[in-house]
CSV table of C-alpha atoms and ligand atoms in Angstrom, one decimal:
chain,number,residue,atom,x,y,z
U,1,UNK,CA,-15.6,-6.7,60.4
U,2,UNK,CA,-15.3,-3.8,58.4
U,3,UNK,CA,-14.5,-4.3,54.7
U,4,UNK,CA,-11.8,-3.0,52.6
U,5,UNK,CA,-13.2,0.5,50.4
U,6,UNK,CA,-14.2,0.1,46.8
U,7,UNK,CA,-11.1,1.6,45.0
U,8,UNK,CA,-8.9,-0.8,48.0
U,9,UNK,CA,-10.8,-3.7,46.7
U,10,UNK,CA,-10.6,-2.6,42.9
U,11,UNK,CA,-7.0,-2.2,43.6
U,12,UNK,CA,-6.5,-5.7,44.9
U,13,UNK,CA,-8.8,-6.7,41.8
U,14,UNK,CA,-6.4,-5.3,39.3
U,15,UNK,CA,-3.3,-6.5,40.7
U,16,UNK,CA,-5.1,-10.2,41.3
U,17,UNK,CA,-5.8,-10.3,37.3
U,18,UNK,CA,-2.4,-8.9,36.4
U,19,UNK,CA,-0.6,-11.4,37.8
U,20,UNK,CA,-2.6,-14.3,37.4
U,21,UNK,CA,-1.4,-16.5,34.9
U,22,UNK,CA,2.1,-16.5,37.2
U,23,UNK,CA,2.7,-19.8,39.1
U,24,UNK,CA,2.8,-20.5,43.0
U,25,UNK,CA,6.1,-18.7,44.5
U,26,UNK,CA,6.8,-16.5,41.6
U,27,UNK,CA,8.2,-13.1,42.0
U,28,UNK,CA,7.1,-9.7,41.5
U,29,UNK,CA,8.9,-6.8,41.8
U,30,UNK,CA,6.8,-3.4,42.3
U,31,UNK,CA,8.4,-0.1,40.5
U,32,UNK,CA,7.8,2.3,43.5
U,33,UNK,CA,8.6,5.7,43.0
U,34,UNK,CA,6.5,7.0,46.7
U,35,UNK,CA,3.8,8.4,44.9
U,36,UNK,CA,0.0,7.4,45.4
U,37,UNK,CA,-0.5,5.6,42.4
U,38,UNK,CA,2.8,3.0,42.9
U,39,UNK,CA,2.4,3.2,47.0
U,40,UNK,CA,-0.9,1.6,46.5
U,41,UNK,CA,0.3,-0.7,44.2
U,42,UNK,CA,2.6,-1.4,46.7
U,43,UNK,CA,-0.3,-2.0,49.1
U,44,UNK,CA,-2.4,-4.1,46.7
U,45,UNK,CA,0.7,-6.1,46.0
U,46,UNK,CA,1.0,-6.9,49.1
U,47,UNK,CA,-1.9,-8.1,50.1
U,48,UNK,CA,-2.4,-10.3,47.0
U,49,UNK,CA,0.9,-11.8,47.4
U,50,UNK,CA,0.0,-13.0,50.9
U,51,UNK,CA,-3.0,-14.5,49.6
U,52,UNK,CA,-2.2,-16.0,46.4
U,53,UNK,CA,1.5,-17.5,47.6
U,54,UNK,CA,3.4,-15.0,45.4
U,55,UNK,CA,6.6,-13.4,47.1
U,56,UNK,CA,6.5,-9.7,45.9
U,57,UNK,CA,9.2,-7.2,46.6
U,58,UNK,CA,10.4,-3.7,45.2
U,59,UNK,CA,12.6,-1.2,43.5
U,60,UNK,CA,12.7,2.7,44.4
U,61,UNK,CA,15.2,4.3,42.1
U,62,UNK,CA,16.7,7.7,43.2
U,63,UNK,CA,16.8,10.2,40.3
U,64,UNK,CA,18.8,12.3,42.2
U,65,UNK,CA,17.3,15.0,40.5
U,66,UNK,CA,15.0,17.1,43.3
U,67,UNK,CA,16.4,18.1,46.9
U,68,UNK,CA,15.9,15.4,49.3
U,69,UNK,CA,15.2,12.7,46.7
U,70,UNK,CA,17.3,10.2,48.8
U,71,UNK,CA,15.2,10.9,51.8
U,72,UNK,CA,12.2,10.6,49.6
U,73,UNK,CA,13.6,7.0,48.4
U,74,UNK,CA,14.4,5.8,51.5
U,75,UNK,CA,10.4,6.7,53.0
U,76,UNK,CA,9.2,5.1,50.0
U,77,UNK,CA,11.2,2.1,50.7
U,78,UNK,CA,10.5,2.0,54.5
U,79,UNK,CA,6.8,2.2,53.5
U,80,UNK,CA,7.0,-0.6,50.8
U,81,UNK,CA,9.3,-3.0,53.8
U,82,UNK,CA,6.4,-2.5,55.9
U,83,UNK,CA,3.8,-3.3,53.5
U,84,UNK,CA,5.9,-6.7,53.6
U,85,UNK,CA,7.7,-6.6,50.8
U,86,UNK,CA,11.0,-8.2,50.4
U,87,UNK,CA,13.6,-7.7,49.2
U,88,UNK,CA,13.0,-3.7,48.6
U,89,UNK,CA,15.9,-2.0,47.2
U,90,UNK,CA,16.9,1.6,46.8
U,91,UNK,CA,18.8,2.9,43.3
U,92,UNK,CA,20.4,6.1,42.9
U,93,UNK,CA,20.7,6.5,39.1
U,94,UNK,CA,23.1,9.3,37.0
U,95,UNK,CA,20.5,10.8,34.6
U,96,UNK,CA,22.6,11.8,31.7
U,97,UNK,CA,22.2,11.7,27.9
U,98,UNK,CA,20.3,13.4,25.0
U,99,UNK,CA,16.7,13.9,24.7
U,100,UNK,CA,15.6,16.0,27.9
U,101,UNK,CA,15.8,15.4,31.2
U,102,UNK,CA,12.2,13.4,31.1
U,103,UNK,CA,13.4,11.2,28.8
U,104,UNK,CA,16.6,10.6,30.4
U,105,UNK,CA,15.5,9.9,33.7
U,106,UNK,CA,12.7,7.6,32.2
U,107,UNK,CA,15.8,5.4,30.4
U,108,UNK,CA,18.0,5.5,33.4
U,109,UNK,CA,15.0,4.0,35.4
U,110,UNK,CA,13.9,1.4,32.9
U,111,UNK,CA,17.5,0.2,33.1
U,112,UNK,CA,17.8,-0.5,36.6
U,113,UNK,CA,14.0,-1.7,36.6
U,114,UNK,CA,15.6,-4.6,34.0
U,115,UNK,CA,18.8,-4.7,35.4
U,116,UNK,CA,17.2,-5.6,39.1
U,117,UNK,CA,14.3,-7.7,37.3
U,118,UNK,CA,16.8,-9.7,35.9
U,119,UNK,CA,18.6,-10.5,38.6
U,120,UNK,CA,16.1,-11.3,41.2
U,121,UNK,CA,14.5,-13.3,38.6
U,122,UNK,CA,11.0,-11.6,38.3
U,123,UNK,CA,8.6,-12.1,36.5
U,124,UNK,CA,7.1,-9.5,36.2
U,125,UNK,CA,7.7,-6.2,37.3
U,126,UNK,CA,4.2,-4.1,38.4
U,127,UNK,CA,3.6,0.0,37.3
U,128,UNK,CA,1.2,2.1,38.9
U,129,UNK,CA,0.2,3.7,36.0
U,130,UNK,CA,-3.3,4.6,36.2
U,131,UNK,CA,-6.5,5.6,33.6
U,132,UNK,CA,-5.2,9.1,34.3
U,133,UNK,CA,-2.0,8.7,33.1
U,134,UNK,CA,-3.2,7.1,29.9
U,135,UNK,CA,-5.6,10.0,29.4
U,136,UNK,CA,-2.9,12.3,29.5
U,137,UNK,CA,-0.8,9.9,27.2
U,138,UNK,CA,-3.5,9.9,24.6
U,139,UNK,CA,-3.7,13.8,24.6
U,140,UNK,CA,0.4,14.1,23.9
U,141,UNK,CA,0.0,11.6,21.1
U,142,UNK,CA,-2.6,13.7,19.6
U,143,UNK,CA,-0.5,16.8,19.8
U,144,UNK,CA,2.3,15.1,18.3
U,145,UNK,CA,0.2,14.0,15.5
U,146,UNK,CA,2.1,11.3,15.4
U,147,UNK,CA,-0.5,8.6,14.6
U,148,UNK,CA,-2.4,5.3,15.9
U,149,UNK,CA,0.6,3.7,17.8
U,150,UNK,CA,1.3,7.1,19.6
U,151,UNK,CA,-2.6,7.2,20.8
U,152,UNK,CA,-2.9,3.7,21.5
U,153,UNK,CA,-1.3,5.1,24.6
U,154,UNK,CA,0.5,2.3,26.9
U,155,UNK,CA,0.0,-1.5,26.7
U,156,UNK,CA,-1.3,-3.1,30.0
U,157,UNK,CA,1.8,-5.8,29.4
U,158,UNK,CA,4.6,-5.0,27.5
U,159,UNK,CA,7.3,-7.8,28.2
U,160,UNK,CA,7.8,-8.4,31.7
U,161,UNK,CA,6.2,-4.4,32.5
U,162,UNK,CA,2.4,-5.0,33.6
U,163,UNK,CA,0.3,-2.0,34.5
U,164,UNK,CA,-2.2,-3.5,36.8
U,165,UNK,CA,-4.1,0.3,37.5
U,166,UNK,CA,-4.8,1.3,33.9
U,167,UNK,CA,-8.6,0.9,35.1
U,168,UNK,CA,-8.2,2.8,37.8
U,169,UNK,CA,-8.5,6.7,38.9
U,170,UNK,CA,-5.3,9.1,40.7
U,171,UNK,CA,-8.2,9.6,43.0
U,172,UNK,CA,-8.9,5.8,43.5
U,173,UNK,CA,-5.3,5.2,44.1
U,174,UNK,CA,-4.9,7.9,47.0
U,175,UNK,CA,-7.8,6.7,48.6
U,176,UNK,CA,-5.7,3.2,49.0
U,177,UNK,CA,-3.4,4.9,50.5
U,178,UNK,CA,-5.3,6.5,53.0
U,179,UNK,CA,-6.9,3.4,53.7
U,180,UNK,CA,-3.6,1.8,54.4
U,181,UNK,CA,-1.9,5.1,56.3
U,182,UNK,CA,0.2,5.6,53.8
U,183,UNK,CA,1.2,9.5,53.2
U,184,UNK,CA,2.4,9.7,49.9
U,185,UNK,CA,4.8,11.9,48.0
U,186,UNK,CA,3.3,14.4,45.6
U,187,UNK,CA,6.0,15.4,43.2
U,188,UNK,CA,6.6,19.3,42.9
U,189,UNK,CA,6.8,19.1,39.1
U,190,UNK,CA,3.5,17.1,38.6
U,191,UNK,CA,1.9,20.3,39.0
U,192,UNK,CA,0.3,20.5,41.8
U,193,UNK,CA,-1.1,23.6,43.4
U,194,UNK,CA,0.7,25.9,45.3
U,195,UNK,CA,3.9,23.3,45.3
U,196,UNK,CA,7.1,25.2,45.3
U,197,UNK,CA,9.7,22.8,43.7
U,198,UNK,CA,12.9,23.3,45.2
U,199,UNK,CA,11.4,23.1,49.0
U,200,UNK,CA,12.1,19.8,48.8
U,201,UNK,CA,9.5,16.8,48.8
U,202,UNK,CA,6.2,17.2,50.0
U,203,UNK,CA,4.0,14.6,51.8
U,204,UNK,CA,0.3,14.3,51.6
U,205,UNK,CA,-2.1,13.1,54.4
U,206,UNK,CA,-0.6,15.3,56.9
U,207,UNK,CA,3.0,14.0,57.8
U,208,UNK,CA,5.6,16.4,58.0
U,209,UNK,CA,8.4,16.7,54.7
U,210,UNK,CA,11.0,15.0,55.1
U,211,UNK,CA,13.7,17.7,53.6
U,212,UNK,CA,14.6,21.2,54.3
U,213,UNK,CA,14.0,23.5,51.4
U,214,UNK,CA,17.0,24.7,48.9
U,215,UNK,CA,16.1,27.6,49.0
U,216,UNK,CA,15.5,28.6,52.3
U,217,UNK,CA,15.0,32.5,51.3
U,218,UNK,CA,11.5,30.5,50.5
U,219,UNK,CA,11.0,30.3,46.5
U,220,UNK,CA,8.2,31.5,44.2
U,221,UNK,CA,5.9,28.7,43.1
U,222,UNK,CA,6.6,26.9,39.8
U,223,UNK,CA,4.8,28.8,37.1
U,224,UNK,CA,3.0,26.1,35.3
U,225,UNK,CA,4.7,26.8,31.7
U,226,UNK,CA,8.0,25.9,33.8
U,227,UNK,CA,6.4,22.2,34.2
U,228,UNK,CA,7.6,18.9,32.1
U,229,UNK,CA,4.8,18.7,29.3
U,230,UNK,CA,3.0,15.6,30.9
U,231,UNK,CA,2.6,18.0,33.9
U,232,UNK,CA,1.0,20.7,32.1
U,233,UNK,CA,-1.4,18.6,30.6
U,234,UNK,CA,-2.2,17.1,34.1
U,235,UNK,CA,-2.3,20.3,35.4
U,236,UNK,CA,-3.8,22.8,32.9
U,237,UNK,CA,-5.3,20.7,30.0
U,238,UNK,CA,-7.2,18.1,31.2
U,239,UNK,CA,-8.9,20.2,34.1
U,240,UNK,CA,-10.2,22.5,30.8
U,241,UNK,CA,-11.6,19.5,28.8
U,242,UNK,CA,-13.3,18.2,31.9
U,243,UNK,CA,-15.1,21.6,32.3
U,244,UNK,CA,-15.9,21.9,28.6
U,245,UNK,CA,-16.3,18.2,27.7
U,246,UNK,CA,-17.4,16.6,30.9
U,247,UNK,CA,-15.8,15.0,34.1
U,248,UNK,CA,-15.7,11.9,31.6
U,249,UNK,CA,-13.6,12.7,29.4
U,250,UNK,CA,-10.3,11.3,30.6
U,251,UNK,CA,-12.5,7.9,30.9
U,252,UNK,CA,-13.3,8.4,26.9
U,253,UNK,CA,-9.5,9.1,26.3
U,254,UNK,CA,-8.5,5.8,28.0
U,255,UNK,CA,-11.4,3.9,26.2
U,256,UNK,CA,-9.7,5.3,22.5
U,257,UNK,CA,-6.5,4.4,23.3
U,258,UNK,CA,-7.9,0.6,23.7
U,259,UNK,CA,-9.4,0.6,21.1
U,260,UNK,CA,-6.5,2.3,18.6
U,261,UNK,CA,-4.1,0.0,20.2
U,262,UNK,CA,-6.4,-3.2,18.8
U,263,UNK,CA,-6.1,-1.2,15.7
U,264,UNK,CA,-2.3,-0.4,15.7
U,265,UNK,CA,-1.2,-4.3,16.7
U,266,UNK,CA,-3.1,-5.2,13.9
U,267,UNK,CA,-1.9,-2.5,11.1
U,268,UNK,CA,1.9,-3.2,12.8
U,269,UNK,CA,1.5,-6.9,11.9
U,270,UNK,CA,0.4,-6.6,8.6
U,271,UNK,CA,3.0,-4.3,8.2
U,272,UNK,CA,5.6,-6.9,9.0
U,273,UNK,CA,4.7,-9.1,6.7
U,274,UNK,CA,4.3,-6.4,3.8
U,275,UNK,CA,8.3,-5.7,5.0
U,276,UNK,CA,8.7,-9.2,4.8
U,277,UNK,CA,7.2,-10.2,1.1
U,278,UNK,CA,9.3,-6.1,0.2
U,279,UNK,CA,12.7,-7.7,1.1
U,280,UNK,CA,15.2,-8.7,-0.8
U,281,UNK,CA,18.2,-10.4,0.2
U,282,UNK,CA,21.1,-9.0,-1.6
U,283,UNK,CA,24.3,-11.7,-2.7
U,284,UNK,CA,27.1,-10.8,-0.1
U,285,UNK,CA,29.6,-8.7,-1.1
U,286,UNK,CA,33.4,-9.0,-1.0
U,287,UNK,CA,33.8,-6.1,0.7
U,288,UNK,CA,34.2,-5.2,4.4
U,289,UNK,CA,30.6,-6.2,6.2
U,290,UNK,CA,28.8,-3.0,6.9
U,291,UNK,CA,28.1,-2.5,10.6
U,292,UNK,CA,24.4,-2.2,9.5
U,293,UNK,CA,22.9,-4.8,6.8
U,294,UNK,CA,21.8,-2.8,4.2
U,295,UNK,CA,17.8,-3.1,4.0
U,296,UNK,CA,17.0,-3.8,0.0
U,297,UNK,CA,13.2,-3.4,-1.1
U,298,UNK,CA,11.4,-4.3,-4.0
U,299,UNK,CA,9.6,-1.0,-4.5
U,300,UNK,CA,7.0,-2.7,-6.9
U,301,UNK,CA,6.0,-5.0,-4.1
U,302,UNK,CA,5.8,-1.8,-1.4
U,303,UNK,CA,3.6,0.4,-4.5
U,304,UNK,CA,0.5,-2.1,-4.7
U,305,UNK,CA,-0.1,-2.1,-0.7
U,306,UNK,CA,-2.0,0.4,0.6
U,307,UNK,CA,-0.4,3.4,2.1
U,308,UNK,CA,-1.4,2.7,5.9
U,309,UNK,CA,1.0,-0.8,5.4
U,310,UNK,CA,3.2,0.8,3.2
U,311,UNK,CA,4.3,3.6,5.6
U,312,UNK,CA,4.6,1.8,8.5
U,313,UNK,CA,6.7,-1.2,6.6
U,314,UNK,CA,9.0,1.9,5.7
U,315,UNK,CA,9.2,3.6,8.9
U,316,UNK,CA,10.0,-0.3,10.1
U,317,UNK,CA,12.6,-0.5,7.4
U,318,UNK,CA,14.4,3.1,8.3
U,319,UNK,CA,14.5,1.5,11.8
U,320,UNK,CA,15.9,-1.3,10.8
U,321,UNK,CA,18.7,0.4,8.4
U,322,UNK,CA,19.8,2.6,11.9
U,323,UNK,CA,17.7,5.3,11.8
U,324,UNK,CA,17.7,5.6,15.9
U,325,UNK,CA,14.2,4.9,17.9
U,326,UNK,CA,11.8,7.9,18.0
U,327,UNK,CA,14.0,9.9,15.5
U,328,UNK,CA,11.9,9.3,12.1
U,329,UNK,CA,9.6,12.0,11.3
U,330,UNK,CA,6.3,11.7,9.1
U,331,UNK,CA,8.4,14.2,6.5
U,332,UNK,CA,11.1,11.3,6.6
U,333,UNK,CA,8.7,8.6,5.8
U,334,UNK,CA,6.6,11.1,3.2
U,335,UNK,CA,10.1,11.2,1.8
U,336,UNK,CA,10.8,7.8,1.3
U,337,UNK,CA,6.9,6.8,0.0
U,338,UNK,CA,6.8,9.8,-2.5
U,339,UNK,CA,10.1,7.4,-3.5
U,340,UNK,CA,8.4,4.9,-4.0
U,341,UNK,CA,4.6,6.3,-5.2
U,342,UNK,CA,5.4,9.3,-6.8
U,343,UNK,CA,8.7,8.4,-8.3
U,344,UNK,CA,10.2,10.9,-10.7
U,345,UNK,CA,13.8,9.8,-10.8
U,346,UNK,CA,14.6,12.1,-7.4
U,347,UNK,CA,17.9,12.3,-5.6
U,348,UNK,CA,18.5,10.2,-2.1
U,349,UNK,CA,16.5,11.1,0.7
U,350,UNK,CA,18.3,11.6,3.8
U,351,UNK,CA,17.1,10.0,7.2
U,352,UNK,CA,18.3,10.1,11.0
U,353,UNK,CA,21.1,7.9,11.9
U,354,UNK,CA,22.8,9.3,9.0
U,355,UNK,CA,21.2,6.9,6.4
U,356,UNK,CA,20.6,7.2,3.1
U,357,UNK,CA,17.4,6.1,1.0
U,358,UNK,CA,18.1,5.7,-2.8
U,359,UNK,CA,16.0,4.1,-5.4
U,360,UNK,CA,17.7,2.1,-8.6
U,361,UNK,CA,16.4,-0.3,-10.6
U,362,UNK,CA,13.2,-1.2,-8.9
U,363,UNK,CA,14.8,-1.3,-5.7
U,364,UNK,CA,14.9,1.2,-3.0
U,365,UNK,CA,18.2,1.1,-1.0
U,366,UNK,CA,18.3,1.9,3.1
U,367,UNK,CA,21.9,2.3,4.1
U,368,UNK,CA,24.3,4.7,5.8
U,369,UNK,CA,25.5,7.3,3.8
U,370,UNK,CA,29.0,6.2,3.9
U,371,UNK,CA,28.4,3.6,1.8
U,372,UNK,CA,29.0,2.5,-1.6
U,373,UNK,CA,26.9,3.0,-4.1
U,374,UNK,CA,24.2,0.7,-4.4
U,375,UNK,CA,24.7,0.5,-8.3
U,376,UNK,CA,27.6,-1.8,-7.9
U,377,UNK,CA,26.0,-4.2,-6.1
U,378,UNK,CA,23.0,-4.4,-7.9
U,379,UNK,CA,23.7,-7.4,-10.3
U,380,UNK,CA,24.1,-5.9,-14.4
U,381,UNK,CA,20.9,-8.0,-15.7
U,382,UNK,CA,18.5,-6.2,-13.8
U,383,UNK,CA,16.5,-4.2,-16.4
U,384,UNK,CA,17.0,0.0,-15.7
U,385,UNK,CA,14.3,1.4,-14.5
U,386,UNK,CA,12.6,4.6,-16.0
U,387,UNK,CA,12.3,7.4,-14.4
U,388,UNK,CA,8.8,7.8,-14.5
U,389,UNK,CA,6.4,4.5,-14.1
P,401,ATP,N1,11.5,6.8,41.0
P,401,ATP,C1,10.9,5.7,40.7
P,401,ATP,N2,11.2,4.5,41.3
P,401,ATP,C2,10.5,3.4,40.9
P,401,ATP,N3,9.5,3.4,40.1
P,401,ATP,C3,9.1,4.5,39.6
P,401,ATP,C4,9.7,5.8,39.8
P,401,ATP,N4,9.1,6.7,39.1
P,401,ATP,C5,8.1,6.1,38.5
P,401,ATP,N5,8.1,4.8,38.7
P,401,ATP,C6,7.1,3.8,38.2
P,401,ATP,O1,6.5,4.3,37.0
P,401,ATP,C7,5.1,4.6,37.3
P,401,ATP,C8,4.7,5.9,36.5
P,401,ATP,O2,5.4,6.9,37.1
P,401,ATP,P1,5.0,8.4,36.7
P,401,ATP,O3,6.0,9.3,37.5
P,401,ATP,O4,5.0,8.6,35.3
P,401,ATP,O5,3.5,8.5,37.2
P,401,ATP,P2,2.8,8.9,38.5
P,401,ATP,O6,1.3,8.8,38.1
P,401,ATP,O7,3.3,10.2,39.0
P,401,ATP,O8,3.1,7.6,39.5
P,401,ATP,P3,3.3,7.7,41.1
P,401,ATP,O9,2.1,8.3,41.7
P,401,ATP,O10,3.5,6.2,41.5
P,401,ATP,O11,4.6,8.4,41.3
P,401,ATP,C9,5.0,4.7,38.8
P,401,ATP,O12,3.7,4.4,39.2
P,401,ATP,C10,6.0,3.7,39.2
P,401,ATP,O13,5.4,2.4,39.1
């Protein structure tokens, strides 16, 4: 008898360890979307499942966002029922809100991904997320200069997400599903050659598309500047570093993103408790309570720790004032440390989530602008503080 292929058999590896510690007759739920990488998750789920006495089933949301998506949904779903898993369930989601249309369809889908977790009672919900994708998640942190955590790329378990594939290739993951007959969706704005995005889905290995194209006049291909950003770097910027730097670069990228997220738990803990010895717990006042607790730190406490703890602990803090997720930028926090290492008696620094940073008396203040000034509630006896120290 005829084996399974290596990337099948690393496949089945990474989904064994993923879900290991989970008992007899737990549930998993796979987040398919039809492409290669979460088809042969689907696969490898599968197959484990039957083995290891886990039930497995999974979720196919419908962005609605690309001609034919339902049709693509429903062949991902068909595919996944076959595979054996049950209960598969098809979402169409309304992708609406601020921040892009990535960014919106990503928070529409990680709400029905919880929302049906949650009800089916999984424990764990799989991503097909693979050592490409991190590579390419690495490379947008670096752009954004936006430090350790951003390059530390995406955790292998975050809650009840687990990315079984992070070790594995897009290549290893197509050739699962060729192993298994699976044809597999390849999505127009990924990047891929010669893919004209409104023709409607495309499948690989040869079976036919399942939609008719918007535009039947028959339209241009998408010029690669037109793609989402992830795309382009899939696309156009990794293919260059692997000319210039060597086919293993992606495999380096991956490997710094483990090692900078080792780095980046540890600095984010520290951090924590540097935000924890910082606090201090203001008397409560008579007034109406805030919708926001104030944050109150001792800026004395903040000034001896070194600046790696420092900044995070007031990044931490400006989210913890109201300053929305993702919103705080490193002129923000610059802002609030010069406040608190290069104090010269400046004015209030203003933050996102229409906050307000203001330092008195040894204290630095995080609250939303509306609010009273923090000098009445600081109690008289505290000594003034100079404006220079
Ligand atoms: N429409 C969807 N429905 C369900 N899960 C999805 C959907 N889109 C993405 N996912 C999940 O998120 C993972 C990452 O998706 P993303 O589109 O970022 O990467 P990808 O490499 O193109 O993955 P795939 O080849 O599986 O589409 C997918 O592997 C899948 O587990």
């Amino acid at each position: 008898m005829v084996g399974p292929r290596p990337a099948e058999a690393a496949a089945r590896r990474a989904v064994r360890s993923a879900v290991h510690d989970l008992g007899p007759g737990a549930f998993v739920l796979v987040a398919c979307s039809g492409g290669a990488d979460s088809l042969a998750l689907a696969a490898a789920t599968a197959f484990v499942a039957s083995r290891d006495g886990l039930r497995a089933g999974a979720v196919v949301v419908d962005h609605g966002l690309q001609h034919g998506s339902a049709e693509v949904a429903a062949v991902a779903a068909a595919q996944c029922s076959a595979l054996g898993l049950d209960p598969v369930e098809v979402r169409r989601v309304e992708v609406t809100g601020a921040g892009g249309l990535e960014a919106a369809a990503r928070r529409a889908r990680y709400a029905v991904l919880d929302d049906v977790a949650h009800r089916t009672g999984a424990a764990a919900v799989l991503l097909g997320h693979t050592l490409d994708d991190q590579a390419e998640s690495v490379l947008l942190g670096l752009a954004r200069g936006s430090g350790a955590r951003s390059l530390a790329g995406m955790a292998a378990v975050r809650g009840t997400y687990r990315r079984p594939f992070l070790g594995l290739r897009r290549t290893d993951t197509e050739d699962v599903c060729t192993a298994n007959g699976l044809a597999w969706w390849t999505d127009p704005t990924n990047g891929a050659p010669d893919v004209a995005p409104s023709q409607g889905p495309v499948r690989s290995q040869g079976a036919t598309p399942v939609a008719s194209a918007a535009d039947p006049g028959g339209p241009a291909t998408l010029p690669a500047v037109a793609l989402p950003l992830r795309s382009q770097v899939r696309a156009r910027v990794l293919p260059v570093l692997e000319d210039v730097l060597g086919p293993g670069v992606a495999v380096t990228l991956a490997r710094t993103a483990d090692l900078l997220r080792e780095d980046a738990d540890l600095l984010d803990e520290l951090a924590g408790r540097l935000l924890d010895d910082a606090r201090v717990v203001e008397p409560a006042d008579a007034g109406p309570r805030p919708r926001v607790a104030p944050v109150v730190l001792d800026t004395e406490v903040l000034r001896s720790a070194p600046a790696a703890l420092r900044r995070r602990a007031l990044r931490r803090a400006a989210a913890e004032a109201g300053s929305p997720a993702g919103s705080l930028f490193a002129s923000h926090v610059a802002a609030l440390d010069a406040m608190i290492t290069d104090w010269r008696g400046q004015g209030p620094a203003h933050l996102p989530g229409d906050l307000r940073a203001l330092r008195t008396r040894g204290r630095l203040f995080l609250r939303p602008a509306r609010t009273p000034s923090p000098e009445r509630t600081v109690p008289a006896e505290t000594p003034a503080e100079p404006a220079q120290e």
